[in-house]
Short mmCIF file of C-alpha atoms in Angstrom, two decimals:
data_model
loop_
_atom_site.label_atom_id
_atom_site.label_comp_id
_atom_site.label_asym_id
_atom_site.label_seq_id
_atom_site.Cartn_x
_atom_site.Cartn_y
_atom_site.Cartn_z
CA MET O 132 -2.32 11.50 27.53
CA ALA O 133 -4.51 8.46 27.45
CA GLU O 134 -3.32 4.95 27.62
CA TYR O 135 -5.08 2.29 25.99
CA VAL O 136 -4.89 -0.95 23.90
CA ILE O 137 -6.25 -1.62 20.34
CA GLU O 138 -7.03 -5.27 20.29
CA ASN O 139 -8.66 -7.92 18.07
CA GLY O 140 -6.76 -6.57 14.96
CA ARG O 141 -4.87 -8.05 12.28
CA ILE O 142 -1.56 -6.35 12.80
CA TYR O 143 1.12 -6.05 10.23
CA THR O 144 4.63 -5.71 11.64
CA GLU O 145 8.16 -5.99 9.99
CA TYR O 146 8.38 -9.46 10.90
CA GLU O 147 5.05 -11.24 10.75
CA THR O 148 1.37 -10.61 10.57
CA ILE O 149 -0.45 -11.19 13.91
CA GLU O 150 -4.00 -12.46 13.50
CA LYS O 151 -6.04 -11.12 16.37
CA GLY O 152 -3.22 -9.21 18.03
CA TYR O 153 -3.14 -6.11 20.15
CA LEU O 154 -1.10 -2.84 20.40
CA ILE O 155 -0.42 -1.07 23.61
CA ILE O 156 -0.41 2.64 23.21
CA LYS O 157 1.24 4.94 26.03
CA ALA O 158 2.27 8.48 25.85
CA GLY O 159 1.79 8.70 21.96
CA LYS O 160 4.21 5.68 21.42
CA ILE O 161 3.66 2.15 20.95
CA ALA O 162 4.65 0.58 24.27
CA GLY O 163 3.75 -3.22 23.38
CA VAL O 164 2.72 -5.54 20.38
CA GLY O 165 1.20 -8.86 21.50
CA LYS O 166 -0.69 -11.92 20.18
CA GLY O 167 -4.10 -13.08 21.45
CA LYS O 168 -6.34 -11.32 24.02
CA TYR O 169 -4.88 -8.55 25.99
CA GLU O 170 -4.90 -9.27 29.77
CA GLY O 171 -4.45 -6.03 31.51
CA GLU O 172 -6.27 -2.97 33.07
CA LEU O 173 -6.07 -0.53 30.32
CA THR O 174 -8.99 0.55 28.30
CA THR O 175 -9.44 -1.55 25.24
CA TYR O 176 -10.71 -0.73 21.76
CA ASP O 177 -11.98 -3.54 19.60
CA ALA O 178 -10.58 -3.43 16.03
CA GLN O 179 -13.06 -6.09 15.04
CA GLY O 180 -10.46 -7.98 12.94
CA HIS O 181 -9.55 -5.12 10.79
CA HIS O 182 -6.33 -4.47 9.17
CA VAL O 183 -3.85 -2.40 11.61
CA LEU O 184 -1.07 -0.84 9.63
CA PRO O 185 1.56 1.86 10.32
CA GLY O 186 0.32 5.33 9.15
CA PHE O 187 0.94 6.15 5.55
CA ILE O 188 3.96 8.41 4.61
CA ASP O 189 3.49 10.16 1.16
CA ILE O 190 6.81 11.47 0.03
CA HIS O 191 5.31 13.21 -3.20
CA ILE O 192 2.26 15.28 -2.68
CA HIS O 193 1.74 18.88 -3.72
CA GLY O 194 -1.57 19.46 -1.96
CA GLY O 195 -5.21 18.59 -1.69
CA TYR O 196 -8.45 19.53 -0.04
CA GLY O 197 -8.26 22.96 -1.61
CA GLU O 198 -4.69 23.68 -0.61
CA ASP O 199 -1.31 23.61 -2.17
CA ALA O 200 2.19 23.87 -0.80
CA MET O 201 3.08 26.65 -3.13
CA ASP O 202 0.36 28.73 -1.69
CA ALA O 203 2.88 29.63 1.12
CA SER O 204 -0.18 29.47 3.77
CA GLU O 205 0.38 28.14 7.21
CA ASP O 206 -3.32 27.88 7.38
CA GLY O 207 -3.59 25.97 4.14
CA LEU O 208 -0.71 23.64 5.39
CA GLN O 209 -2.43 22.97 8.71
CA HIS O 210 -5.91 22.22 6.68
CA LEU O 211 -4.10 20.04 4.36
CA ALA O 212 -2.14 18.11 7.07
CA LYS O 213 -5.35 17.59 9.12
CA SER O 214 -7.32 16.36 6.14
CA LEU O 215 -4.81 13.72 5.08
CA LEU O 216 -5.50 11.81 8.33
CA SER O 217 -8.83 10.87 6.66
CA GLU O 218 -6.96 8.69 4.13
CA GLY O 219 -4.55 7.24 6.76
CA THR O 220 -1.50 9.50 5.91
CA THR O 221 0.20 10.57 9.08
CA SER O 222 3.42 11.91 7.52
CA PHE O 223 4.38 13.53 4.25
CA LEU O 224 6.86 15.69 2.32
CA ALA O 225 5.38 18.96 1.34
CA THR O 226 6.29 19.00 -2.42
CA THR O 227 7.15 22.15 -4.49
CA MET O 228 6.93 22.80 -8.14
CA THR O 229 8.88 24.61 -10.93
CA GLN O 230 8.08 28.29 -10.04
CA SER O 231 10.18 31.43 -9.62
CA ASP O 232 12.89 31.65 -7.04
CA ASP O 233 10.67 34.07 -5.07
CA ASN O 234 7.76 31.77 -4.90
CA ILE O 235 9.83 28.72 -4.07
CA THR O 236 11.47 30.72 -1.32
CA LYS O 237 8.16 31.75 0.09
CA ALA O 238 6.96 28.18 -0.01
CA LEU O 239 10.03 26.75 1.79
CA LYS O 240 9.85 29.53 4.61
CA THR O 241 6.20 28.89 5.13
CA ILE O 242 6.65 25.12 5.48
CA VAL O 243 9.47 25.51 7.86
CA SER O 244 7.57 28.03 10.03
CA TYR O 245 4.69 25.72 9.96
CA GLN O 246 6.56 22.58 11.15
CA SER O 247 7.58 24.41 14.32
CA LYS O 248 3.93 25.29 15.19
CA HIS O 249 1.73 22.33 14.16
CA ASP O 250 -0.24 20.13 16.46
CA LYS O 251 1.40 16.65 16.02
CA TYR O 252 -1.71 14.92 17.45
CA GLN O 253 -4.24 16.63 15.22
CA ALA O 254 -2.63 16.65 11.98
CA ALA O 255 -0.13 14.77 9.71
CA ASP O 256 3.57 15.53 10.23
CA ILE O 257 5.53 17.44 7.41
CA VAL O 258 8.70 15.37 7.77
CA GLY O 259 10.48 17.31 5.12
CA ILE O 260 10.37 18.90 1.69
CA HIS O 261 10.59 17.46 -1.91
CA LEU O 262 11.85 19.94 -4.30
CA GLU O 263 10.23 18.91 -7.58
CA GLY O 264 11.87 21.14 -9.83
CA PRO O 265 13.22 23.66 -10.88
CA PHE O 266 16.09 21.56 -11.98
CA ILE O 267 14.20 19.54 -14.68
CA SER O 268 14.47 19.13 -18.44
CA GLU O 269 12.39 21.67 -20.38
CA HIS O 270 11.71 18.76 -22.85
CA LYS O 271 9.84 16.69 -20.17
CA VAL O 272 8.05 19.51 -18.01
CA GLY O 273 4.77 17.59 -17.70
CA ALA O 274 2.43 19.84 -15.53
CA GLN O 275 5.45 22.13 -14.52
CA ASN O 276 5.83 25.49 -15.84
CA PRO O 277 8.60 25.76 -18.58
CA GLU O 278 9.13 29.49 -17.93
CA PHE O 279 10.83 28.62 -14.67
CA VAL O 280 13.00 25.75 -15.36
CA GLN O 281 16.53 26.32 -14.56
CA ARG O 282 19.90 24.53 -14.38
CA PRO O 283 21.01 23.04 -10.88
CA SER O 284 24.03 24.39 -9.20
CA ILE O 285 25.91 23.80 -5.99
CA GLU O 286 25.13 27.46 -5.04
CA LYS O 287 21.36 27.39 -5.67
CA VAL O 288 20.81 24.04 -3.91
CA ARG O 289 22.81 25.39 -0.78
CA GLN O 290 20.71 28.57 -0.95
CA PHE O 291 17.28 26.60 -1.07
CA GLN O 292 18.48 24.33 1.71
CA SER O 293 19.54 27.16 3.90
CA ILE O 294 16.00 28.78 3.58
CA ALA O 295 14.53 25.41 4.21
CA ASN O 296 16.42 24.88 7.35
CA GLY O 297 17.96 21.74 5.99
CA GLN O 298 14.44 20.20 5.50
CA ILE O 299 14.85 19.50 1.69
CA LYS O 300 15.01 15.74 1.70
CA VAL O 301 14.21 14.69 -1.93
CA ILE O 302 15.24 16.72 -5.15
CA THR O 303 13.74 15.66 -8.44
CA PHE O 304 16.23 16.47 -11.26
CA ALA O 305 17.32 15.64 -14.81
CA PRO O 306 20.75 14.11 -14.60
CA GLU O 307 21.50 14.99 -18.11
CA VAL O 308 21.40 18.73 -17.74
CA THR O 309 24.28 21.10 -17.22
CA GLY O 310 25.32 21.39 -13.61
CA ALA O 311 23.56 18.24 -12.63
CA GLU O 312 26.62 16.17 -12.29
CA GLU O 313 28.56 18.62 -9.94
CA THR O 314 25.42 19.34 -7.86
CA LEU O 315 24.79 15.59 -7.20
CA ASN O 316 28.25 15.08 -6.22
CA ALA O 317 28.13 17.80 -3.80
CA PHE O 318 24.89 16.74 -2.09
CA HIS O 319 24.17 13.11 -2.79
CA ASP O 320 25.06 11.99 0.85
CA LYS O 321 22.70 14.71 2.27
CA ILE O 322 19.69 14.84 0.00
CA LYS O 323 17.89 11.87 -1.92
CA PHE O 324 18.29 12.86 -5.56
CA SER O 325 15.35 11.44 -7.59
CA ILE O 326 15.57 11.27 -11.49
CA GLY O 327 12.51 12.72 -13.12
CA HIS O 328 11.13 15.12 -15.75
CA THR O 329 14.17 14.09 -17.82
CA VAL O 330 15.29 12.94 -21.29
CA ALA O 331 18.11 10.97 -19.90
CA THR O 332 19.20 7.96 -21.67
CA TYR O 333 19.60 4.49 -20.05
CA ASP O 334 23.44 5.11 -19.76
CA GLU O 335 23.06 8.58 -18.36
CA VAL O 336 20.67 7.34 -15.66
CA ASN O 337 23.02 4.59 -14.59
CA LYS O 338 26.03 6.97 -14.63
CA ALA O 339 23.97 9.13 -12.14
CA VAL O 340 23.27 6.34 -9.99
CA SER O 341 26.93 5.48 -9.79
CA GLN O 342 27.36 9.17 -8.49
CA GLY O 343 24.76 8.91 -5.83
CA ALA O 344 21.24 9.33 -7.34
CA LYS O 345 18.97 6.79 -5.66
CA HIS O 346 15.35 7.22 -6.74
CA VAL O 347 13.03 7.62 -9.71
CA THR O 348 10.09 10.14 -9.60
CA HIS O 349 6.61 8.96 -10.72
CA LEU O 350 7.84 6.02 -12.93
CA TYR O 351 6.32 6.05 -16.40
CA ASN O 352 5.71 9.75 -16.34
CA ALA O 353 7.90 12.57 -17.61
CA GLY O 354 10.85 10.35 -18.37
CA THR O 355 12.24 8.50 -21.60
CA ALA O 356 10.26 5.18 -22.31
CA PHE O 357 11.56 1.83 -22.74
CA GLU O 358 12.61 0.70 -26.01
CA HIS O 359 14.46 -2.65 -26.84
CA ARG O 360 17.55 -0.86 -28.18
CA GLU O 361 17.38 2.16 -25.67
CA PRO O 362 15.92 1.12 -22.40
CA GLY O 363 15.60 4.65 -21.12
CA VAL O 364 14.78 5.95 -17.66
CA PHE O 365 12.07 3.30 -17.36
CA GLY O 366 14.49 0.46 -18.28
CA ALA O 367 17.09 1.63 -15.77
CA ALA O 368 14.42 1.98 -13.04
CA TRP O 369 13.52 -1.70 -13.75
CA THR O 370 17.05 -3.06 -13.81
CA ASN O 371 19.22 -1.01 -11.43
CA ASP O 372 19.05 -2.56 -8.02
CA ALA O 373 20.37 0.64 -6.53
CA LEU O 374 17.23 2.68 -7.71
CA SER O 375 14.09 2.80 -5.90
CA THR O 376 10.99 4.21 -7.74
CA GLU O 377 7.66 5.78 -6.92
CA LEU O 378 4.26 5.30 -8.73
CA ILE O 379 1.11 7.09 -8.86
CA VAL O 380 -1.22 4.03 -8.71
CA ASP O 381 -4.54 5.53 -9.70
CA GLY O 382 -4.97 3.57 -12.93
CA ILE O 383 -4.72 6.79 -15.11
CA HIS O 384 -1.20 7.71 -14.77
CA SER O 385 -0.14 4.05 -15.51
CA HIS O 386 -1.90 1.01 -16.87
CA PRO O 387 -2.53 -1.67 -14.19
CA ALA O 388 -0.09 -3.97 -16.12
CA ALA O 389 2.58 -1.40 -16.02
CA VAL O 390 2.10 -1.06 -12.29
CA LYS O 391 2.46 -4.89 -12.01
CA ILE O 392 5.51 -5.11 -14.01
CA ALA O 393 7.13 -2.46 -11.91
CA PHE O 394 6.23 -4.12 -8.65
CA LYS O 395 7.75 -7.43 -10.00
CA GLN O 396 10.79 -5.77 -11.03
CA LYS O 397 11.48 -3.71 -7.92
CA GLY O 398 9.84 -5.65 -5.13
CA ASN O 399 8.16 -4.64 -2.19
CA GLU O 400 11.40 -3.05 -0.59
CA GLN O 401 12.10 -0.61 -3.56
CA PHE O 402 8.64 0.59 -4.50
CA PHE O 403 7.13 3.48 -3.04
CA LEU O 404 3.38 4.39 -3.38
CA ILE O 405 2.73 8.08 -3.80
CA THR O 406 -0.10 10.35 -4.61
CA ASP O 407 1.53 13.34 -6.34
CA ALA O 408 -1.92 14.97 -5.44
CA MET O 409 -2.84 18.58 -6.26
CA ARG O 410 -5.27 20.70 -4.52
CA ALA O 411 -8.30 19.16 -6.18
CA LYS O 412 -8.07 16.01 -4.12
CA GLY O 413 -11.11 15.71 -2.06
CA MET O 414 -12.69 18.56 -3.90
CA PRO O 415 -15.68 18.64 -6.47
CA ASP O 416 -15.03 18.58 -10.34
CA GLY O 417 -14.11 21.96 -11.69
CA GLU O 418 -11.29 24.35 -12.38
CA TYR O 419 -8.20 24.48 -10.18
CA ASP O 420 -4.68 25.97 -10.14
CA LEU O 421 -1.48 24.08 -10.06
CA GLY O 422 1.76 26.02 -10.22
CA GLY O 423 0.13 28.91 -11.82
CA GLN O 424 -1.51 26.81 -14.65
CA ASN O 425 -5.14 26.16 -14.91
CA VAL O 426 -6.27 22.57 -14.29
CA HIS O 427 -9.66 20.92 -15.30
CA VAL O 428 -10.76 18.16 -12.98
CA GLN O 429 -13.42 15.82 -14.02
CA GLY O 430 -14.00 12.35 -12.31
CA ALA O 431 -10.49 10.83 -11.38
CA GLU O 432 -8.52 12.88 -13.74
CA ALA O 433 -6.69 16.41 -13.48
CA ARG O 434 -5.35 17.83 -16.87
CA LEU O 435 -3.97 20.95 -18.24
CA ALA O 436 -5.64 22.64 -21.17
CA SER O 437 -3.00 20.91 -23.38
CA GLY O 438 -4.39 17.51 -22.16
CA ALA O 439 -1.31 16.75 -20.12
CA LEU O 440 -1.92 15.02 -16.77
CA ALA O 441 -1.47 17.52 -13.81
CA GLY O 442 -0.73 15.46 -10.90
CA SER O 443 -3.67 13.41 -9.31
CA ILE O 444 -6.47 13.50 -6.82
CA LEU O 445 -5.49 10.10 -5.65
CA LYS O 446 -5.72 9.23 -1.89
CA MET O 447 -3.07 6.88 -0.38
CA ASN O 448 -5.69 4.30 0.91
CA GLU O 449 -7.31 4.26 -2.67
CA GLY O 450 -3.79 3.82 -4.12
CA LEU O 451 -3.14 0.95 -1.79
CA ASN O 452 -6.41 -0.67 -2.87
CA ASN O 453 -5.54 -0.21 -6.44
CA LEU O 454 -2.02 -1.73 -6.02
CA LEU O 455 -3.49 -4.84 -4.33
CA LYS O 456 -6.02 -5.34 -7.21
CA TYR O 457 -3.26 -4.69 -9.93
CA THR O 458 -0.59 -6.96 -8.60
CA GLY O 459 -2.62 -9.57 -7.03
CA GLU O 460 -0.33 -9.50 -4.08
CA PRO O 461 -1.36 -9.85 -0.48
CA LEU O 462 -1.51 -7.07 2.02
CA GLU O 463 1.10 -8.90 4.14
CA LYS O 464 3.71 -8.24 1.26
CA VAL O 465 2.39 -4.69 -0.03
CA TRP O 466 1.93 -2.70 3.19
CA ARG O 467 5.57 -1.56 3.42
CA VAL O 468 5.27 0.30 0.22
CA THR O 469 3.03 2.81 2.17
CA SER O 470 5.19 3.53 5.04
CA LEU O 471 8.36 1.44 5.87
CA ASN O 472 10.20 2.07 2.73
CA GLN O 473 9.61 5.71 2.90
CA ALA O 474 10.60 5.90 6.57
CA ILE O 475 13.96 4.09 5.75
CA ALA O 476 14.55 6.29 2.83
CA LEU O 477 14.10 9.45 5.01
CA ASN O 478 16.08 8.09 7.84
CA ILE O 479 13.15 8.31 10.29
CA ASP O 480 12.65 4.45 10.62
CA HIS O 481 13.71 4.70 14.21
CA GLN O 482 10.66 6.75 14.86
CA LYS O 483 7.99 5.84 12.21
CA GLY O 484 7.18 3.33 9.38
CA SER O 485 6.31 0.16 11.32
CA LEU O 486 4.38 -1.03 14.32
CA SER O 487 7.33 -1.51 16.74
CA VAL O 488 7.76 -0.77 20.33
CA GLY O 489 9.18 2.64 20.99
CA LYS O 490 7.94 4.12 17.69
CA ASP O 491 5.26 6.90 17.30
CA ALA O 492 1.83 5.63 17.58
CA ASP O 493 1.08 6.42 14.01
CA ILE O 494 -1.42 3.88 12.87
CA VAL O 495 -4.27 3.50 10.37
CA ILE O 496 -7.06 0.84 10.71
CA LEU O 497 -8.54 -0.22 7.44
CA ASP O 498 -11.39 -2.52 6.32
CA ASP O 499 -10.99 -5.20 3.72
CA ASP O 500 -11.61 -2.42 0.89
CA GLN O 501 -8.81 -0.25 2.34
CA GLN O 502 -11.41 2.20 3.54
CA VAL O 503 -10.04 4.19 6.58
CA CYS O 504 -11.95 3.33 9.74
CA ALA O 505 -9.48 5.30 12.06
CA THR O 506 -6.26 6.95 12.04
CA ILE O 507 -4.29 7.36 15.20
CA LYS O 508 -1.70 10.16 15.22
CA GLU O 509 0.67 9.89 18.13
CA GLY O 510 -1.83 8.04 20.27
CA GLU O 511 -4.78 10.48 19.36
CA ILE O 512 -7.63 8.53 17.80
CA HIS O 513 -9.43 9.98 14.76
CA GLN O 514 -12.40 8.26 13.43
CA PHE O 515 -13.98 8.69 9.96
CA VAL O 516 -17.02 7.25 8.01
CA LYS O 517 -16.76 3.74 9.29
CA ARG O 518 -16.59 4.30 12.93
CA LEU O 519 -15.17 1.39 15.05
CA PHE O 520 -14.94 2.72 18.63
#
């Protein structure tokens, strides 16, 4: 594998931002991080002062580019994973939906089979599975199919996790439903339980956190809203320091001011940028399918016939650009919500999530508008519209 240097970039690390720094890439890993001009014999590539960040990690994405994890197609997963490099995403959790046990089983089996075969240099890694449903509230289904909502149980989670070969990393669940408490107690140290699609009260959320729940699924969507006498899921998310939260920062799912409030409340270590994207991402306007339901996509919006939002068509680099605008925060503070926070939550931060020596050379190079100039996947360079090298 080629050994080379990316130099003259603005490099964002866990400890500092290096102006005109360089990265040494060897055997698909980051072999060195330095300041100033590289003095050595390796081939160099000029980043031209662009932003050099860790590759993005999307922990909540159903699909995109015409594909969906519930299609149970290895070819589809390959196309999705390869296409995600164009938006800077180098790792993701393939996210399922509330569907029949048979369909969920097919999806889980296909994801695990694909993981063992995919070319890690040519496509984003599937680093696990996010089971969004079926253990949700029928009163907050959002774009999920209410016909297939079921109650959580230790037996059912054990069954799904066995089928998934231990790859279920996140489960979205409603903590107030029957069976939720027992299931949470049984698996909270093995799976990240995320509160979502729920009518839980503020107190019920905090009780679930005391029993091991750690995260909130797409804050401000499919949960109980904040009221001054009943703060609900959103109030608990803001104020409970043990909870991290994810947001779809597309300007549609949440008002920019609401995004700014969430960022101020959670800070840059407990905030996760996600896309919650469906198959229409990267595709033209028209009619699409999501979990067996028809979705109409026009402009930046994807909606069911009822008018309910049906996931997004957001790209990670676009979400980052929006977040910078909505919060007014600098990239130095914000970058980690696209990668490092996710890596830590998934226990893969020894391998991914930051630009550190010994970690995978999963890197994205952005211009000042967060347009992707190049994505490097374990040392393999992929260039897009704005070519650098």
